[in-house]
mmCIF file of C-alpha atoms in Angstrom:
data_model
loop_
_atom_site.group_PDB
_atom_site.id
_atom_site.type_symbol
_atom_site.label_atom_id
_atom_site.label_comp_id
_atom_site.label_asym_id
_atom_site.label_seq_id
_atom_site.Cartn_x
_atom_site.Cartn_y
_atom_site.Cartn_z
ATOM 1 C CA UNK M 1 -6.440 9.529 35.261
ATOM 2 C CA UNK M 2 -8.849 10.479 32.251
ATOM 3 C CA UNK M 3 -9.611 8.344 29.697
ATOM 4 C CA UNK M 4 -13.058 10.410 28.320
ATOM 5 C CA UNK M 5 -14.905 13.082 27.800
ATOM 6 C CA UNK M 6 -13.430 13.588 24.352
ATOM 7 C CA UNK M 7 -14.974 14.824 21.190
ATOM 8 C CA UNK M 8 -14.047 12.930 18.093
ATOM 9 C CA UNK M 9 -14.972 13.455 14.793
ATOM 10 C CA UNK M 10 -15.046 10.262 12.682
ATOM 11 C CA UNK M 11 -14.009 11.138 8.783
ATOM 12 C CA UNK M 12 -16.936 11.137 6.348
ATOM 13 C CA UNK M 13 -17.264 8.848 3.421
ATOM 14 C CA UNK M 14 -16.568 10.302 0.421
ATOM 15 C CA UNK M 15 -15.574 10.132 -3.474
ATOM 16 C CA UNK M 16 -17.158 6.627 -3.486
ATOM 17 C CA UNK M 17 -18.826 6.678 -6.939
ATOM 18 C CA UNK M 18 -15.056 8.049 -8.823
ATOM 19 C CA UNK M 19 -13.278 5.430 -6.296
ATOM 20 C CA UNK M 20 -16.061 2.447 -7.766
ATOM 21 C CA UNK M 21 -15.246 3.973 -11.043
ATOM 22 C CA UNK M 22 -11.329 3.982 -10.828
ATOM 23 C CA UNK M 23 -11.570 0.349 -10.149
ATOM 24 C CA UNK M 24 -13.745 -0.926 -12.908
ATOM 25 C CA UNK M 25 -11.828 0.663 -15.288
ATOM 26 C CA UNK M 26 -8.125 -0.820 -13.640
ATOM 27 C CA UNK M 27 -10.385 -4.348 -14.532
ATOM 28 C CA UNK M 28 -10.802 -3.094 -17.350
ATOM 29 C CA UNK M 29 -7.040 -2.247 -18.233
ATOM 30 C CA UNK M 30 -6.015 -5.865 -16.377
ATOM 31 C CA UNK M 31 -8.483 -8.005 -18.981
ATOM 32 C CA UNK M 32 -7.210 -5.606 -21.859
ATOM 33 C CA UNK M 33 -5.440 -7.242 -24.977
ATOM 34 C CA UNK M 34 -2.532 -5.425 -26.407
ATOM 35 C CA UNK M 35 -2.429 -5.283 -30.456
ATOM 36 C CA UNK M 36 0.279 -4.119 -32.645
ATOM 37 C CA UNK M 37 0.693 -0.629 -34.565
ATOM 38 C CA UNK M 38 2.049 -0.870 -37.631
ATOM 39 C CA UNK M 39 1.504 2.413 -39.502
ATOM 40 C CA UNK M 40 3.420 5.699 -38.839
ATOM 41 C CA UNK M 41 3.085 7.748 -35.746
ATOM 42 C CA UNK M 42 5.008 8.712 -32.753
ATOM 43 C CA UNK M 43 4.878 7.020 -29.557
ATOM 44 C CA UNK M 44 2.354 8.180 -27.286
ATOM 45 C CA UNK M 45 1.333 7.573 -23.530
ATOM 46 C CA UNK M 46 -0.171 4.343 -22.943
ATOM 47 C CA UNK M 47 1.705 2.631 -25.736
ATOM 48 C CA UNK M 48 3.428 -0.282 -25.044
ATOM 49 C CA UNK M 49 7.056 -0.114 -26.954
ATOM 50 C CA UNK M 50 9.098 -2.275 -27.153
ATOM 51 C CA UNK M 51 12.940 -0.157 -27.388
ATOM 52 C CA UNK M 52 16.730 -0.849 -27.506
ATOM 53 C CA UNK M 53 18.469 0.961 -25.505
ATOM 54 C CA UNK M 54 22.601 1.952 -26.128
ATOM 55 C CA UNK M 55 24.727 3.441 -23.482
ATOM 56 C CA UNK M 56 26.895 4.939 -25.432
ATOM 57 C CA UNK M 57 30.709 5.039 -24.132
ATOM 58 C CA UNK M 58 33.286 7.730 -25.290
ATOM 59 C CA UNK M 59 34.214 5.544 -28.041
ATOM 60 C CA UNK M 60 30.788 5.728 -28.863
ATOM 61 C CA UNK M 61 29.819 2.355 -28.693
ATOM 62 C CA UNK M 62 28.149 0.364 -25.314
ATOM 63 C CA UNK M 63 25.843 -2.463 -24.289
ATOM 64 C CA UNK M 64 22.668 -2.622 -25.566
ATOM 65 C CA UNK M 65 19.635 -3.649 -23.612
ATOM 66 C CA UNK M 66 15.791 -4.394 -25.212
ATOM 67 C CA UNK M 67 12.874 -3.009 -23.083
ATOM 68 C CA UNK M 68 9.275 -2.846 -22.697
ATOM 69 C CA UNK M 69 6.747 -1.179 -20.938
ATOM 70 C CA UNK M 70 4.044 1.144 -20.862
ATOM 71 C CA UNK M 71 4.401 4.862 -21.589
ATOM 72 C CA UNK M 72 3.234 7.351 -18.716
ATOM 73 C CA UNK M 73 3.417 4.620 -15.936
ATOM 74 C CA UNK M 74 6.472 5.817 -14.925
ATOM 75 C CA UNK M 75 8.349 2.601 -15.677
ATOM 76 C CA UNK M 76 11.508 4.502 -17.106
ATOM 77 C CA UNK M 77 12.526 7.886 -16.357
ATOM 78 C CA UNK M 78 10.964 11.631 -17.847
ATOM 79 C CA UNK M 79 13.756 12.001 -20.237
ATOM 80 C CA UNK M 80 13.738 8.743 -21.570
ATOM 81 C CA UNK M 81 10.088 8.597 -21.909
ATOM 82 C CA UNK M 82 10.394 11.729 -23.675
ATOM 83 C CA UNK M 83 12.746 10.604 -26.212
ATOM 84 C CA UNK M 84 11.022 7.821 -26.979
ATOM 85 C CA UNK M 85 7.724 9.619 -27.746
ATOM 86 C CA UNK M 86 9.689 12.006 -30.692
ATOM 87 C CA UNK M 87 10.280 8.492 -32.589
ATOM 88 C CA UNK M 88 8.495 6.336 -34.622
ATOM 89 C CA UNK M 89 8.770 2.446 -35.367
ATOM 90 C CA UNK M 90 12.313 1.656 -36.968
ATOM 91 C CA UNK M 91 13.679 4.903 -35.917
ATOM 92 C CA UNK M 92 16.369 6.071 -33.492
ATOM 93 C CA UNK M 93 18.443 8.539 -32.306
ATOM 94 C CA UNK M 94 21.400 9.963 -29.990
ATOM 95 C CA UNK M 95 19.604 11.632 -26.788
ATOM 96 C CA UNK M 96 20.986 13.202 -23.564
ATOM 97 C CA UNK M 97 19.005 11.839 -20.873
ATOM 98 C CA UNK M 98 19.224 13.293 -16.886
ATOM 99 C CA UNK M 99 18.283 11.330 -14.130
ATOM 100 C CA UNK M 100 15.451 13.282 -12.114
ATOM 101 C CA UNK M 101 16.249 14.665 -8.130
ATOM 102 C CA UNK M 102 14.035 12.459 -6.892
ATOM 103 C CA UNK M 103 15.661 9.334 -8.531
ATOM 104 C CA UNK M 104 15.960 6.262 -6.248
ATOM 105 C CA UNK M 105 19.457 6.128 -6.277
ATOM 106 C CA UNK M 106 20.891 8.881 -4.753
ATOM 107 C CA UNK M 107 24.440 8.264 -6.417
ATOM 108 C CA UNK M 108 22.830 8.428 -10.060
ATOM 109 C CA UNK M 109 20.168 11.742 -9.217
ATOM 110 C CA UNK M 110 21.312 14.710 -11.684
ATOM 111 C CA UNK M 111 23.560 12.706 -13.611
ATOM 112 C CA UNK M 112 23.267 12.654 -17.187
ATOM 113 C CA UNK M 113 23.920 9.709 -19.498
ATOM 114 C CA UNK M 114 24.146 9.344 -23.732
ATOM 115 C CA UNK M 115 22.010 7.017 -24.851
ATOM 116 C CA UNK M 116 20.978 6.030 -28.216
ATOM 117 C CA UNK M 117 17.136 4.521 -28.727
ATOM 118 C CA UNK M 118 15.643 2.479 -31.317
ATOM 119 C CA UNK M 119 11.830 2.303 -31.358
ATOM 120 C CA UNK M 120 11.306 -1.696 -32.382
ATOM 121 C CA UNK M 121 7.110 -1.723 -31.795
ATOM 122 C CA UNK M 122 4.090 -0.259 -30.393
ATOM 123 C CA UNK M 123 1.370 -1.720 -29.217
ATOM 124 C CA UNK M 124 -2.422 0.016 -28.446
ATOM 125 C CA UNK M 125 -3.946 -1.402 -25.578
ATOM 126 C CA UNK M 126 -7.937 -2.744 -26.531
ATOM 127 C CA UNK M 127 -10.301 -2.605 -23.825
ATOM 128 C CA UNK M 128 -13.210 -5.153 -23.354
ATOM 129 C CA UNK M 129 -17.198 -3.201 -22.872
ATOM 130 C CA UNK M 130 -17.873 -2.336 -19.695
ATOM 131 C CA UNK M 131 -21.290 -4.827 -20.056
ATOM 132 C CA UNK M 132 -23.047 -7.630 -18.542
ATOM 133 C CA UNK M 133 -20.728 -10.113 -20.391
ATOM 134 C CA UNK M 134 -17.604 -8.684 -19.065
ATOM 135 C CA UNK M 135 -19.023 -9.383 -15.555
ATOM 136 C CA UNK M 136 -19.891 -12.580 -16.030
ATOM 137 C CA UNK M 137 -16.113 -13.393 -17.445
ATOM 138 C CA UNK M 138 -14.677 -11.587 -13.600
ATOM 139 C CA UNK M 139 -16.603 -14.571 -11.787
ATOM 140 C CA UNK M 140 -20.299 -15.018 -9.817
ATOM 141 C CA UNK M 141 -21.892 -12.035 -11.352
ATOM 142 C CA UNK M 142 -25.227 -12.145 -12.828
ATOM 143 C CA UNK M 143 -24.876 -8.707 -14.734
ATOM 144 C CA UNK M 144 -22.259 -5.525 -14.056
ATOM 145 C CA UNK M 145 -24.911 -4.405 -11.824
ATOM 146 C CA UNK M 146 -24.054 -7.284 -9.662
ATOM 147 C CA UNK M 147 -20.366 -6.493 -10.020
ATOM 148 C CA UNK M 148 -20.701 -2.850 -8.976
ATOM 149 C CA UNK M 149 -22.433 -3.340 -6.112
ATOM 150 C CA UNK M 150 -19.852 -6.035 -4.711
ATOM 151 C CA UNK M 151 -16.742 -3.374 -5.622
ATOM 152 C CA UNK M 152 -18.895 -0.667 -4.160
ATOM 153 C CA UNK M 153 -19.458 -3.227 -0.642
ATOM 154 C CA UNK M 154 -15.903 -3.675 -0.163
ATOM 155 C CA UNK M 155 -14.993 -0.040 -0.673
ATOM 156 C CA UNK M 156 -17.670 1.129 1.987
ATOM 157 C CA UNK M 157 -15.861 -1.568 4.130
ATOM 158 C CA UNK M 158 -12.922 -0.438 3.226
ATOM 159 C CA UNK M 159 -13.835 3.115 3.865
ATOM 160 C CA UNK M 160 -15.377 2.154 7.651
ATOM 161 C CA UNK M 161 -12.077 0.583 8.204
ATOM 162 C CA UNK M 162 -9.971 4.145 7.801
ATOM 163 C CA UNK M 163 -12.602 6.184 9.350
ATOM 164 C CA UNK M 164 -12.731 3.791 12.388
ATOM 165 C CA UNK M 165 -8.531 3.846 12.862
ATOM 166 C CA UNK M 166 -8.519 7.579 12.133
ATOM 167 C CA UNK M 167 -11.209 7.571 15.328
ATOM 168 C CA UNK M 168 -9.322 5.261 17.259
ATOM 169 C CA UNK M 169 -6.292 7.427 16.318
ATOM 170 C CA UNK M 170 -7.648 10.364 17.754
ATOM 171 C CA UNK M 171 -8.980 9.077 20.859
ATOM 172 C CA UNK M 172 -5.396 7.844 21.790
ATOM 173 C CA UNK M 173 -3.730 10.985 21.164
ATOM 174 C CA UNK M 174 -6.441 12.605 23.038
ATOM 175 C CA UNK M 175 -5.837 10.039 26.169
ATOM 176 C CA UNK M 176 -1.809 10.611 25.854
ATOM 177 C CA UNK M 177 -2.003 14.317 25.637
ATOM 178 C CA UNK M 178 -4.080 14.139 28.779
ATOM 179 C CA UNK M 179 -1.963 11.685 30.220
ATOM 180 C CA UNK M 180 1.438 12.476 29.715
ATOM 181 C CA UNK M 181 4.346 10.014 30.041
ATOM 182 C CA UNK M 182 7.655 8.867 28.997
ATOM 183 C CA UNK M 183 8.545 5.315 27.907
ATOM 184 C CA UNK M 184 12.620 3.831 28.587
ATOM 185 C CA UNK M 185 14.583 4.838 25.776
ATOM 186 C CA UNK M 186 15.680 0.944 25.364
ATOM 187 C CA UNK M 187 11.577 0.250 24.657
ATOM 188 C CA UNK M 188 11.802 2.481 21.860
ATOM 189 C CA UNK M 189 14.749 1.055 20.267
ATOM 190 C CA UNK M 190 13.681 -2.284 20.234
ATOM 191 C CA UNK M 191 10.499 -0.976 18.842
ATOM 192 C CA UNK M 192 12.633 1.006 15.949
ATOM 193 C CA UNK M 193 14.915 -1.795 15.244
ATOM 194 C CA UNK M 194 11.885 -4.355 14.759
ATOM 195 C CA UNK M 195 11.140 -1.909 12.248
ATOM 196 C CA UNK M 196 14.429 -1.100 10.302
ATOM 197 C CA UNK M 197 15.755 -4.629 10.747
ATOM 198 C CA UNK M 198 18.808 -6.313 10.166
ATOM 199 C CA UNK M 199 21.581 -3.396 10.112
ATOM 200 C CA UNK M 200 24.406 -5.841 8.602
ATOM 201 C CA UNK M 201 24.575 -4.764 5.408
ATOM 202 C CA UNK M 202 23.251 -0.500 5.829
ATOM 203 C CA UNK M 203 26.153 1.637 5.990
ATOM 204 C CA UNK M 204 26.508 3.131 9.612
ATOM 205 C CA UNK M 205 25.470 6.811 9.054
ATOM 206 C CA UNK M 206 22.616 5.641 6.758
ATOM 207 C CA UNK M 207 21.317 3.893 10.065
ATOM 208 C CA UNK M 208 21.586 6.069 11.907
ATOM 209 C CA UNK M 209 19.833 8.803 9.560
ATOM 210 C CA UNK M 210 16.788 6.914 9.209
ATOM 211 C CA UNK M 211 16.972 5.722 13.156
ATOM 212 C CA UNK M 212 16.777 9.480 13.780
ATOM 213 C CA UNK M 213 14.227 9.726 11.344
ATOM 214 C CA UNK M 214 11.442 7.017 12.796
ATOM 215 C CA UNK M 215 12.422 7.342 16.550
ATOM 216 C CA UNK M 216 9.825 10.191 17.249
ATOM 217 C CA UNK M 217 7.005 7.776 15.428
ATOM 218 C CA UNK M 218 8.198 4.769 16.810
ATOM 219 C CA UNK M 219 7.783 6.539 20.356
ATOM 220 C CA UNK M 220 4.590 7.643 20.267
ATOM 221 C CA UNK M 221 3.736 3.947 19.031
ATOM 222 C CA UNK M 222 5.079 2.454 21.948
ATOM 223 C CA UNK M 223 3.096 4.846 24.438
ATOM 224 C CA UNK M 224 -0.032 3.535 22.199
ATOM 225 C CA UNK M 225 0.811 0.178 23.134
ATOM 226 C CA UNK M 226 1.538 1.012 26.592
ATOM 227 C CA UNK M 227 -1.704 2.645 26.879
ATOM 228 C CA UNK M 228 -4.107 -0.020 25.065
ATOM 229 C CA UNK M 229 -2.180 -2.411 27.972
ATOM 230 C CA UNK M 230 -2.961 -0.433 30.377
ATOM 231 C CA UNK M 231 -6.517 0.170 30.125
ATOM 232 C CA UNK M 232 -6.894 -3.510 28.688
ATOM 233 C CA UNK M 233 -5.276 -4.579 32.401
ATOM 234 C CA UNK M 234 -7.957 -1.802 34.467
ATOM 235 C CA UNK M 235 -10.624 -2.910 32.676
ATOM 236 C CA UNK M 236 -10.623 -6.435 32.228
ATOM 237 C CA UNK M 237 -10.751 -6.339 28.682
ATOM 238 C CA UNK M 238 -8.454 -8.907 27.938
ATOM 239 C CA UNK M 239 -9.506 -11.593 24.907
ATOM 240 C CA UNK M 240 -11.265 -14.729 26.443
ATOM 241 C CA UNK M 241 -11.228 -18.348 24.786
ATOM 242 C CA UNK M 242 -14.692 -18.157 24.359
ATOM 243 C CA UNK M 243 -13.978 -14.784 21.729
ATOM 244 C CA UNK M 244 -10.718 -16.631 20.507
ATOM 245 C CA UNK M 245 -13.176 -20.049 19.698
ATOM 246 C CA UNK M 246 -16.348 -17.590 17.863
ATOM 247 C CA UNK M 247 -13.301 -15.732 16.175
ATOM 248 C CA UNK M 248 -11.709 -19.279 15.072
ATOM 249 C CA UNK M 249 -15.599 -19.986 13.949
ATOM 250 C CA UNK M 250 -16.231 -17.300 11.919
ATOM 251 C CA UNK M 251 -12.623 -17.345 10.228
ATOM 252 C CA UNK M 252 -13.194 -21.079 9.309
ATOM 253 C CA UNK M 253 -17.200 -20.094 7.819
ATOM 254 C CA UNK M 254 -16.213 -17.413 5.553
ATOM 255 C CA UNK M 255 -12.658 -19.870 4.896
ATOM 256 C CA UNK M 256 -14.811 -22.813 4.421
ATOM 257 C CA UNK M 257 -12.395 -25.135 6.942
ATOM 258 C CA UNK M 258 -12.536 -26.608 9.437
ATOM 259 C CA UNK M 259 -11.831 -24.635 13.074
ATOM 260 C CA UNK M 260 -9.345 -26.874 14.355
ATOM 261 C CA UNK M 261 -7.439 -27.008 11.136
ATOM 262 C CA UNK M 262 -8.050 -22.999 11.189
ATOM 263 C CA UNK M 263 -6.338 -23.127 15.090
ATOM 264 C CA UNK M 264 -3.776 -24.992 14.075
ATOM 265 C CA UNK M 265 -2.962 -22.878 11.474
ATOM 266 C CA UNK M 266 -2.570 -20.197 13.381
ATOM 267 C CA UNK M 267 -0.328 -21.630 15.944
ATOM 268 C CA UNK M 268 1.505 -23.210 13.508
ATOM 269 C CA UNK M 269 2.290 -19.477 11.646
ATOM 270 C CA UNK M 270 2.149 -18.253 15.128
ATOM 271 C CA UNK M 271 -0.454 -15.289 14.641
ATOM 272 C CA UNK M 272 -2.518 -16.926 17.350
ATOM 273 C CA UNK M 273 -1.401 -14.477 19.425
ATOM 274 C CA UNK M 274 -2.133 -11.729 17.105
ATOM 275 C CA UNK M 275 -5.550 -12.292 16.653
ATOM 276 C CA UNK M 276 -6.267 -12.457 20.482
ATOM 277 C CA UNK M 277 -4.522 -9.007 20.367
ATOM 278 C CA UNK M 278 -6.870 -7.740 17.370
ATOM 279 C CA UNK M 279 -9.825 -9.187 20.328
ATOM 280 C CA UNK M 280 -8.499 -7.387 23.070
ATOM 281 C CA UNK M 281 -7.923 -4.144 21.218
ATOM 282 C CA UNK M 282 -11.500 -4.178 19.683
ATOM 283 C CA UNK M 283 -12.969 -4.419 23.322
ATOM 284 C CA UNK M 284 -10.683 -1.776 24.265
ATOM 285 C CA UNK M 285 -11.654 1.019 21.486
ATOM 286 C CA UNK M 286 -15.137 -0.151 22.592
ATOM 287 C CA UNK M 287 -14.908 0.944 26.084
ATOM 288 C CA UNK M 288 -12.756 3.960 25.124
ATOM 289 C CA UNK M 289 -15.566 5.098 22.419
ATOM 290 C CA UNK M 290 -18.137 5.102 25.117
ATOM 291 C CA UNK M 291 -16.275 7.145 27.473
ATOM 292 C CA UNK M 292 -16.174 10.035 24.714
ATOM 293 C CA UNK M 293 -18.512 11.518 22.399
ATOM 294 C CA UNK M 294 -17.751 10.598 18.119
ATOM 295 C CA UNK M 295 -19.702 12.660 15.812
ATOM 296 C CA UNK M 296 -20.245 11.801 12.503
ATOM 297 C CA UNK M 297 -19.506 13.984 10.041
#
């Protein structure tokens, strides 16, 4: 019965010169080289060590593991990382360690373990100038100029992209809240179930825990299907072959294929029918944009 006369705010773009920044320097970290310490010194974050690990049984002896990784990534758990950070190379010792609340494994959270830990090697992590050459090394750059502005294009797409679902977002909730309806119970557990997947081997009340958990979401994503459907159907904004064809086109361009081998490739993977949805939906959030008013923040 209404589907405008909304106000929408569409999310500014912001924190685009630390974001640009964040990612030269994870190129930076990626086209590091890692070089060995060999004086004295504890282990500090961003080391890589290489440890042994003991679990240590009553009779105090256990299996021993080797590991490496990166301190302060997270890779092993606080109280390990800890321990390893009070030795130096050659050294170990006997250490208490306590698996944090929020540990994967619910079975193992709060339990503690003996462990003994060797520190066999650290290695500093060197990273290449952030120059001209080190552009050129990445790929087609001319300079790092020409690099930043190409990280700094994709993150303004990037950033269009979440702004424009956070408006479609909004102008859907808007539509349902002035809409109201309910959906058959049986759509919304297909729609969960598509989502959980294959229950065989998830213990029963575990299911049903996280069944309870998504059904609410999974419901008001089904009324957002129901509702793109139904305006698609009332407004004749279905995909035509002409949009599938210039879509096809402009896939095989930027792919440098051919279209027909592009077609067939979708049918074959069958997303053919997911990019005429990604068409219809476009001309839907079209119509539905004009019908309201989107400021700009």
């Amino acid at each position: 019965a209404r589907l405008g006369g909304f106000k929408v705010e569409r999310p500014p773009v912001e924190g685009l010169d630390e974001k640009l920044q964040e990612v030269l320097e994870r190129l930076q970290e990626q086209n590091g080289t890692w070089a060995p310490l060999e004086g004295g010194g504890a282990a500090e974050d961003g080391d890589m060590v290489g440890v042994e690990i003991e679990r240590l049984e009553e009779d105090g002896e256990g299996v021993t593991q080797p590991y490496e990784f990166v301190l302060g990534r997270g890779d092993a758990i606080p109280d390990i990382e800890e321990a390893i950070k009070t030795l130096e190379i050659g050294v170990s010792g006997e250490f208490v360690v306590r698996f944090p609340d929020d540990f994967p494994n619910e079975e193992r959270r709060g339990e503690e373990e003996h462990l003994r830990i060797g520190l066999l090697a650290r290695n500093k992590q060197e990273l290449p100038e952030l120059d001209d050459e080190f552009a050129k090394k990445l790929g087609e750059f001319e300079s790092l100029d020409d690099l930043s502005a190409k990280v700094r294009s994709d993150l303004e797409r990037e950033a269009d992209d979440q702004a424009e679902g956070a408006v479609r977002g909004q102008l859907l909730d808007s539509i349902l809240e002035a809409n109201p309806f309910t959906v058959p119970v049986s759509m919304v557990n297909r729609y969960v179930e598509s989502l959980l997947g294959n229950p065989e081997n998830v213990p029963p009340e575990k299911w049903e825990e996280a069944k309870e958990q998504i059904t609410p979401q999974a419901e008001m994503a089904v009324k957002r299907i129901l509702l793109i459907d139904k305006v698609s159907d009332a407004e004749g904004l279905t995909a035509t072959e002409e949009e599938l064809d210039s879509r096809i086109e402009d896939i095989a361009e930027k792919s440098g294929e051919n279209p027909a081998k592009v077609y067939a490739n979708l049918q074959k993977s069958e997303r053919l029918e997911a990019l005429e949805r990604e068409i219809t939906e476009r001309k839907v959030f079209d119509f539905l944009k004009g019908q309201s008013e989107i400021i700009a923040n």
